[in-house]
Amino acid sequence: MADADATADADANANLTEYVTLVSNDGFEFKILRSAAYLAGAIKNSLKPTYGFKEGSENRVDLPTINGVVLEKVCEYLYYNQKHAESKDVPDMEIPPELCLELLIAADYLDV
Amino acid sequence: MIAGRGRQRIRPPRRGLHGDEVDFENTWGIIASAFREIHTKNASRLSYEELYRHAYRIVLKKKGEELYARVRQFEHEWLSNEVRGSVQALFSPNVLANTQSLGGTTANERRVAGEKFLKGLKQAWGDHQVCMSMLADVLMYMDRVYCQDNRRPSIYTAAMMLFRDDILKTPTSDAEGRVVLGLLTHVILDQIQMERDGDVIDKHLIKSCVYMLEGLHDDDKESEELRLYNVSFEREYLDTSREFYHQEAELLLRDSDAGAYCRHARRRIYEEEERCKSTLLESTSPRIQKVVEDELIKHRIHELVEMESGVRFMIDNERLDELNLIYDLNNRVDGNKSELTRAIQKRIVDMGTDANKAAIAASQSTAPAADAGGEKGKGPAPERNSNQQTVAAIKWVEDVLQLKDKFDKVWRESFNSDNLLQTALTRSFADFINSSAFPRSSEYISLFIDENMKKGIKGKTEMEIDNVLEKAIILLRYVQDKDLFERYYKKHLCRRLLMNKSISNEVEKQMISKMKIELGNNFTLKLEAMFKDMTISEELTSGFKHHVEGLGEKDPRRIELAINVLTSMTWPLETMGSSDDDGGKRPKCNFPIAIDRIRRGFEKYYNQKHSGRQLTWLANMGSADIKALFSKIPQKDGTFKERRHELNVSTYGMIILLLFNELPATQHLTFEEIQAQTNIPVNDLIRNLQSLAVAPKTRILLKEPMSKDVRPTDRFFFNEGFNAKFVKIKVGVVSSGNKVESDRERRETEKKNDDSRGFCIEAAVVRIMKQRKELAHQQLVMETLSQLAGQFKPEVNMIKKRIESLIEREYLERIEGVTIDSYRYLA
C-alpha cells in the first residue's frame, strides 16, 4: 500500500502547480510556493491530490477565518520557516505584538 | 522586545471565531453528509477547509467527545450496513464449501472463488483505509486536541478497530459460528496449499490481505504479539503446515529414495522462505522454517539416513551431491550432525572391518592351498603362504588407504570440510584399525612401508614417493599401539639395512624424519641410532681395510671383509635370529680357517679402537661373494670351457660351500656331517641347503634323494654340471624376505611387546610418583594413561599389576588409613 501511495503521489505531483493560492476572508490572494504552503498541516491536507477535495483540484484554499494582514504574516512565516529549516542561529522573525493573538489562533487552526 | 513597544496594544481578534454559537446538530449534519460523499468517492465537490472548519468549531466548543462518538457511530453503521453486505456477497458456495470439506469442488474452482473473496475483502479494506485517512485529516483538529488530551485512540485507529469488529469478526452467515476472519485465514491457507501442490496463485493479493491482518490488532492496545496476523493466521498456518509436512514426509519416505527426499526437502525449505517473502510476512520465516525442518528433517533424519537408498547407498555409489544435501539438512537441525555422523562412522567401520576380514581371509585362504602343496613337498609351500600373507597385508593397507581417500573426498566435497565430521572420520578409522578383532594393523603398515622401500618406489618421482610415505604416515596416525609398530618397523628396517634391500637411503631417512614429526623424537631415537650404526660400520670397514693393507702381507687370496657393527640395544637382534629353539644362547658356528683368521683380525682391530666391547658374530645375517670355478663340461656348441661364476650367498651358504672346496669332486657330505662341521643352527642349515641344492636356478649342490625337503639323512654333492647364463648369481636364502609373521611368531612378538610395555608403564608410574610423592590410585592410572597415550594404550589391569610389582620392590607404598586407595613414593 505504501508503495502504491508513493506512485500515486508521484503521478499527481507531475501535474501539480508550483504555486498555490491562499485567499483571506477579506479577499486578498497570496500565491506561495506549494512546498512552503505544505508546512501548514491543514493546508497540506486540503490540497492532498489523492483525496480529491475541491481545494486540491483548484489549487486554491479559501481561509474565511483569517484576514489579509494575518495571512500575510503567516505566509511570511512559512517562507521564513522553509528558508531556515536546516540552518542554525536563525534571526528572530519580527512579529508585531498587536498581531500576536490572532497569529496564534491562525497557527493553531492551520496546524503550523 | 514587546515591552519596548509599550504604546501598542495587543488587539483582540476582531471577530472571535468562537463568537457565534455553533449549532452542533446542524454542523454534524453537514459533516455526516460530507462523510457519506467521501465514502462513495464523491469528494471533489467538497471543500476540505469548510469541513475542517466545522470540526474545528465543534471541538473548540468542547463538543469533541460528542463528535468523536458520532463519527464512530457513523462508521459503525456504515460498515455494518454497507460494507458488510458487500463482503457477504462474496461468500460463494465454493468459498464456504472449503470450510467444511475439500471434496466436491475442484481446486481450480476453489481457487477462483477464493481469489474473488480475497479481492473483495482487499477492496473493502483498501476503501476503508483511504476514506478513513481522509476523514482523519478532516478531523485532524479533533485528533490533535480532543484525542490527545483525553487519551483516546485517534479516529483512524478507532475506525480500523471498527473494521475489525464489524467486518472481520462477524459471522459468515447467521447459521454458522465462523467469523469472516476465520474464513479469510482458511482461504489463504487453501491458496497456499494450492501453491504447494503446484498451482500458481495471486501472491500479491494474498500479501495485501496479510498486510491487513498485520495492520490490525486483536486488542485495543496495538501490541506486537497480538497482531491479528500472529493471533489468528500465523498460528493456524504453522499448524496446518506441520500437518502437511508430516504427511508429506511420510509419503516421501515410503515412495522415493533418500536423494530425492533430500532434494525435495531442500526445495520445500527454500519455497517456504520465498513464500514468506512474497506472500506472507518475513517475520514468519524462522517459524515456518522450524516447522519444515522439524517435520521433514529432525523427526525423519534417522529414517532417512537408514533408508535403503540412504547414506550407505550414497557412500557406496559416490553420490556426493546427495551426501551434501543430507549434510546440509542435518546441519540445519543439528549442529552436531549426529545422525549423519553416526551413519558415516558405521559405514567406515563396516567397510574397514570388511577390509580387515578380507585381509584375514586372504591370509587364511592360502592355508589349505599350502597344505595341498605340502603333499608334493613341504619346502616352498610355507613360503608361498607367507608371501601371500604379505600380499594380503599390502592389499589391506591399500584398501584402507582407498577407503581413506574415498571418505576424504566425500568429506571435502560433500561435507564442506566440516571439522566435527573430520574428527568423527578419524575416530572411526582409528576404531577399525585398532579393532581387537584385527590385531595386525601395525605389522601390516610396517610391511607396506617395507614393501615400498624394497620395490615400490623404484622408478618413481620424488613427489610420488613422498605421496606413498605420506599415506603410510596417515595410517600410522590412526594406530594406537605405536610401540608395536615401532617394533615391527625396527625389525623390517633392520633387514633392509643389513641386506641392502633398501632402494634409497635417502627415502629411508625421509621416512624417519616424517615419523619424527608425527610421533616425536622418542619414537625415532632408536631408528636413527640404527642408521648411525650403519655409517660407523662403513667407516670401520674401510678403516679395517686400510689396516689390513697396512699390515703389508700381500695375499692374493685375501678375503675382503665388510662389517656391520650393531649396538645390541638398538637393533632388534632377537627377532632376526630364526632361533627360538636355541633357547637364547646363540651357538657359535664354526668358520672355515681362512674366514676365521680375518674374523680374529677384525676383533683385534676393533678392540684397539674400542676396548671392552664384546663382538657377537651374527653369521645368519651376513652374505658373501665367492668367486667359484666350475670345471670344464661340454657346452651346447660342443666346446669345453671353464666357467667362472661370482656367487652371492649367505654367510652360512659360504661356509657350506667352502666345505665342498676341500672335498674331492665325487665325495659327498650328509646333512648331519655338514651340521656337525659347521655348527649352523638346524633351521638355518635347512634353509640354506634348500637354496643351494633345491632351487632350480642356483643348484650348486646336488642332493640325494632329489626331493624338495631336506632330511637329516640326505647326502649332498658338488654339482659339477652347474650351468647358468650369468656370471653373477645371487643365491637367495629361502624366506629371508619380510613377511607376515606366523601365529607363533606373533605371539612371541606380542609377548615381547607386553614385556616392554610393562617397563614403559613402570617407568611412567615412577616418573609420576617421583614428582607427586603421593597420589590416589585412580589419578595415578589416569596420568599414566595420558603419559603413554602417544605410544600405546595400556590396559588398566596391566597398570595395576605394575603398581603391585613396584610396591613389592619398594618403589611405592600404600598409604594406610585413607578411604581412597593411595600410594606414596619411596625415595
PDB file of C-alpha atoms in Angstrom, chain A residues 1 3 25-26 41-43 45-48 50-55 57 61-65 67 69-70 92-102 105-112, chain B residues 1-2 5 8-15 17-18 38 42-53 56-57 60 122 125-126 129-130 133-134 137-138 140-141 144-145 204 208 211:
ATOM      1  CA  MET A   1       0.000   0.000   0.000  1.00  0.00           C
ATOM      2  CA  ASP A   3       4.432   1.966  -2.461  1.00  0.00           C
ATOM      3  CA  ASN A  25     -11.539  36.454   4.335  1.00  0.00           C
ATOM      4  CA  ASP A  26     -11.169  39.989   3.062  1.00  0.00           C
ATOM      5  CA  GLY A  41      -0.932  20.778   8.134  1.00  0.00           C
ATOM      6  CA  ALA A  42      -4.431  21.917   7.331  1.00  0.00           C
ATOM      7  CA  ILE A  43      -3.412  23.457   4.030  1.00  0.00           C
ATOM      8  CA  ASN A  45      -4.351  18.072   3.835  1.00  0.00           C
ATOM      9  CA  SER A  46      -6.779  20.217   1.917  1.00  0.00           C
ATOM     10  CA  LEU A  47      -4.531  20.095  -1.146  1.00  0.00           C
ATOM     11  CA  LYS A  48      -3.691  16.386  -0.945  1.00  0.00           C
ATOM     12  CA  THR A  50      -5.293  11.698  -3.631  1.00  0.00           C
ATOM     13  CA  TYR A  51      -8.259  12.977  -1.653  1.00  0.00           C
ATOM     14  CA  GLY A  52      -9.757  14.963  -4.498  1.00  0.00           C
ATOM     15  CA  PHE A  53     -11.298  17.740  -2.426  1.00  0.00           C
ATOM     16  CA  LYS A  54     -12.292  20.918  -4.192  1.00  0.00           C
ATOM     17  CA  GLU A  55      -9.181  22.747  -2.971  1.00  0.00           C
ATOM     18  CA  SER A  57      -8.414  20.409  -7.936  1.00  0.00           C
ATOM     19  CA  VAL A  61      -7.586  27.397  -0.475  1.00  0.00           C
ATOM     20  CA  ASP A  62     -10.170  29.747   0.957  1.00  0.00           C
ATOM     21  CA  LEU A  63      -9.464  30.638   4.534  1.00  0.00           C
ATOM     22  CA  PRO A  64     -12.543  32.503   5.782  1.00  0.00           C
ATOM     23  CA  THR A  65     -11.283  32.668   9.370  1.00  0.00           C
ATOM     24  CA  ASN A  67      -7.814  38.209   7.412  1.00  0.00           C
ATOM     25  CA  VAL A  69      -2.924  41.072   7.462  1.00  0.00           C
ATOM     26  CA  VAL A  70      -2.629  37.900   9.455  1.00  0.00           C
ATOM     27  CA  ASP A  92      14.112  36.143  15.038  1.00  0.00           C
ATOM     28  CA  MET A  93      11.231  36.935  12.839  1.00  0.00           C
ATOM     29  CA  GLU A  94       9.699  40.273  13.508  1.00  0.00           C
ATOM     30  CA  ILE A  95       6.193  39.924  14.855  1.00  0.00           C
ATOM     31  CA  PRO A  96       4.162  42.982  15.666  1.00  0.00           C
ATOM     32  CA  PRO A  97       2.748  42.461  19.139  1.00  0.00           C
ATOM     33  CA  GLU A  98      -0.684  43.592  18.119  1.00  0.00           C
ATOM     34  CA  LEU A  99      -0.932  40.568  15.788  1.00  0.00           C
ATOM     35  CA  CYS A 100       0.222  38.038  18.337  1.00  0.00           C
ATOM     36  CA  LEU A 101      -3.068  36.660  19.433  1.00  0.00           C
ATOM     37  CA  GLU A 102      -4.567  36.433  16.000  1.00  0.00           C
ATOM     38  CA  ILE A 105      -5.140  31.344  16.683  1.00  0.00           C
ATOM     39  CA  ALA A 106      -4.335  31.081  12.999  1.00  0.00           C
ATOM     40  CA  ALA A 107      -1.345  28.899  13.728  1.00  0.00           C
ATOM     41  CA  ASP A 108      -3.424  26.592  15.836  1.00  0.00           C
ATOM     42  CA  TYR A 109      -6.098  26.449  13.180  1.00  0.00           C
ATOM     43  CA  LEU A 110      -3.710  25.777  10.317  1.00  0.00           C
ATOM     44  CA  ASP A 111      -1.565  23.369  12.316  1.00  0.00           C
ATOM     45  CA  VAL A 112       1.610  25.201  11.507  1.00  0.00           C
TER      46      VAL A 112
ATOM     47  CA  MET B   1      11.114  43.484  22.981  1.00  0.00           C
ATOM     48  CA  ILE B   2       7.444  43.549  23.267  1.00  0.00           C
ATOM     49  CA  ARG B   5       6.712  48.905  22.292  1.00  0.00           C
ATOM     50  CA  GLN B   8       0.898  49.402  21.058  1.00  0.00           C
ATOM     51  CA  ARG B   9      -1.907  47.270  22.358  1.00  0.00           C
ATOM     52  CA  ILE B  10      -2.410  43.678  21.615  1.00  0.00           C
ATOM     53  CA  ARG B  11      -5.554  43.600  19.595  1.00  0.00           C
ATOM     54  CA  PRO B  12      -8.133  41.051  20.468  1.00  0.00           C
ATOM     55  CA  PRO B  13      -9.225  39.083  17.450  1.00  0.00           C
ATOM     56  CA  ARG B  14     -11.694  41.264  15.753  1.00  0.00           C
ATOM     57  CA  ARG B  15     -14.306  38.746  15.166  1.00  0.00           C
ATOM     58  CA  LEU B  17     -14.157  32.501  15.810  1.00  0.00           C
ATOM     59  CA  HIS B  18     -15.954  31.241  18.787  1.00  0.00           C
ATOM     60  CA  ILE B  38     -16.391  10.697   0.814  1.00  0.00           C
ATOM     61  CA  ASN B  42     -17.549  11.924  -4.352  1.00  0.00           C
ATOM     62  CA  ALA B  43     -15.177  14.252  -2.590  1.00  0.00           C
ATOM     63  CA  SER B  44     -14.476  16.574  -5.484  1.00  0.00           C
ATOM     64  CA  ARG B  45     -17.314  18.962  -4.693  1.00  0.00           C
ATOM     65  CA  LEU B  46     -16.454  19.191  -1.020  1.00  0.00           C
ATOM     66  CA  SER B  47     -14.283  21.845   0.444  1.00  0.00           C
ATOM     67  CA  TYR B  48     -11.793  20.475   2.855  1.00  0.00           C
ATOM     68  CA  GLU B  49     -11.389  23.797   4.530  1.00  0.00           C
ATOM     69  CA  GLU B  50     -15.102  24.033   5.195  1.00  0.00           C
ATOM     70  CA  LEU B  51     -15.351  20.604   6.767  1.00  0.00           C
ATOM     71  CA  TYR B  52     -12.211  21.178   8.693  1.00  0.00           C
ATOM     72  CA  ARG B  53     -13.568  24.450   9.953  1.00  0.00           C
ATOM     73  CA  TYR B  56     -12.652  22.763  14.383  1.00  0.00           C
ATOM     74  CA  ARG B  57     -15.546  24.752  15.685  1.00  0.00           C
ATOM     75  CA  LEU B  60     -13.465  24.423  20.152  1.00  0.00           C
ATOM     76  CA  LYS B 122      -8.979  -6.344  -0.046  1.00  0.00           C
ATOM     77  CA  TRP B 125     -10.266  -2.785   3.288  1.00  0.00           C
ATOM     78  CA  GLY B 126      -8.496  -0.528   0.853  1.00  0.00           C
ATOM     79  CA  GLN B 129      -8.366   2.847   4.661  1.00  0.00           C
ATOM     80  CA  VAL B 130      -8.478   5.620   2.083  1.00  0.00           C
ATOM     81  CA  SER B 133      -7.438   8.701   6.212  1.00  0.00           C
ATOM     82  CA  MET B 134      -9.459  11.426   4.522  1.00  0.00           C
ATOM     83  CA  ASP B 137      -7.442  14.513   8.048  1.00  0.00           C
ATOM     84  CA  VAL B 138     -10.693  16.392   8.110  1.00  0.00           C
ATOM     85  CA  MET B 140      -7.331  16.473  12.333  1.00  0.00           C
ATOM     86  CA  TYR B 141      -8.139  19.153  14.814  1.00  0.00           C
ATOM     87  CA  ARG B 144      -4.904  16.855  17.793  1.00  0.00           C
ATOM     88  CA  VAL B 145      -6.830  18.419  20.541  1.00  0.00           C
ATOM     89  CA  HIS B 204       0.256 -10.093  -4.389  1.00  0.00           C
ATOM     90  CA  SER B 208      -2.351  -7.403   0.634  1.00  0.00           C
ATOM     91  CA  TYR B 211      -0.836  -6.676   5.366  1.00  0.00           C
TER      92      TYR B 211
END
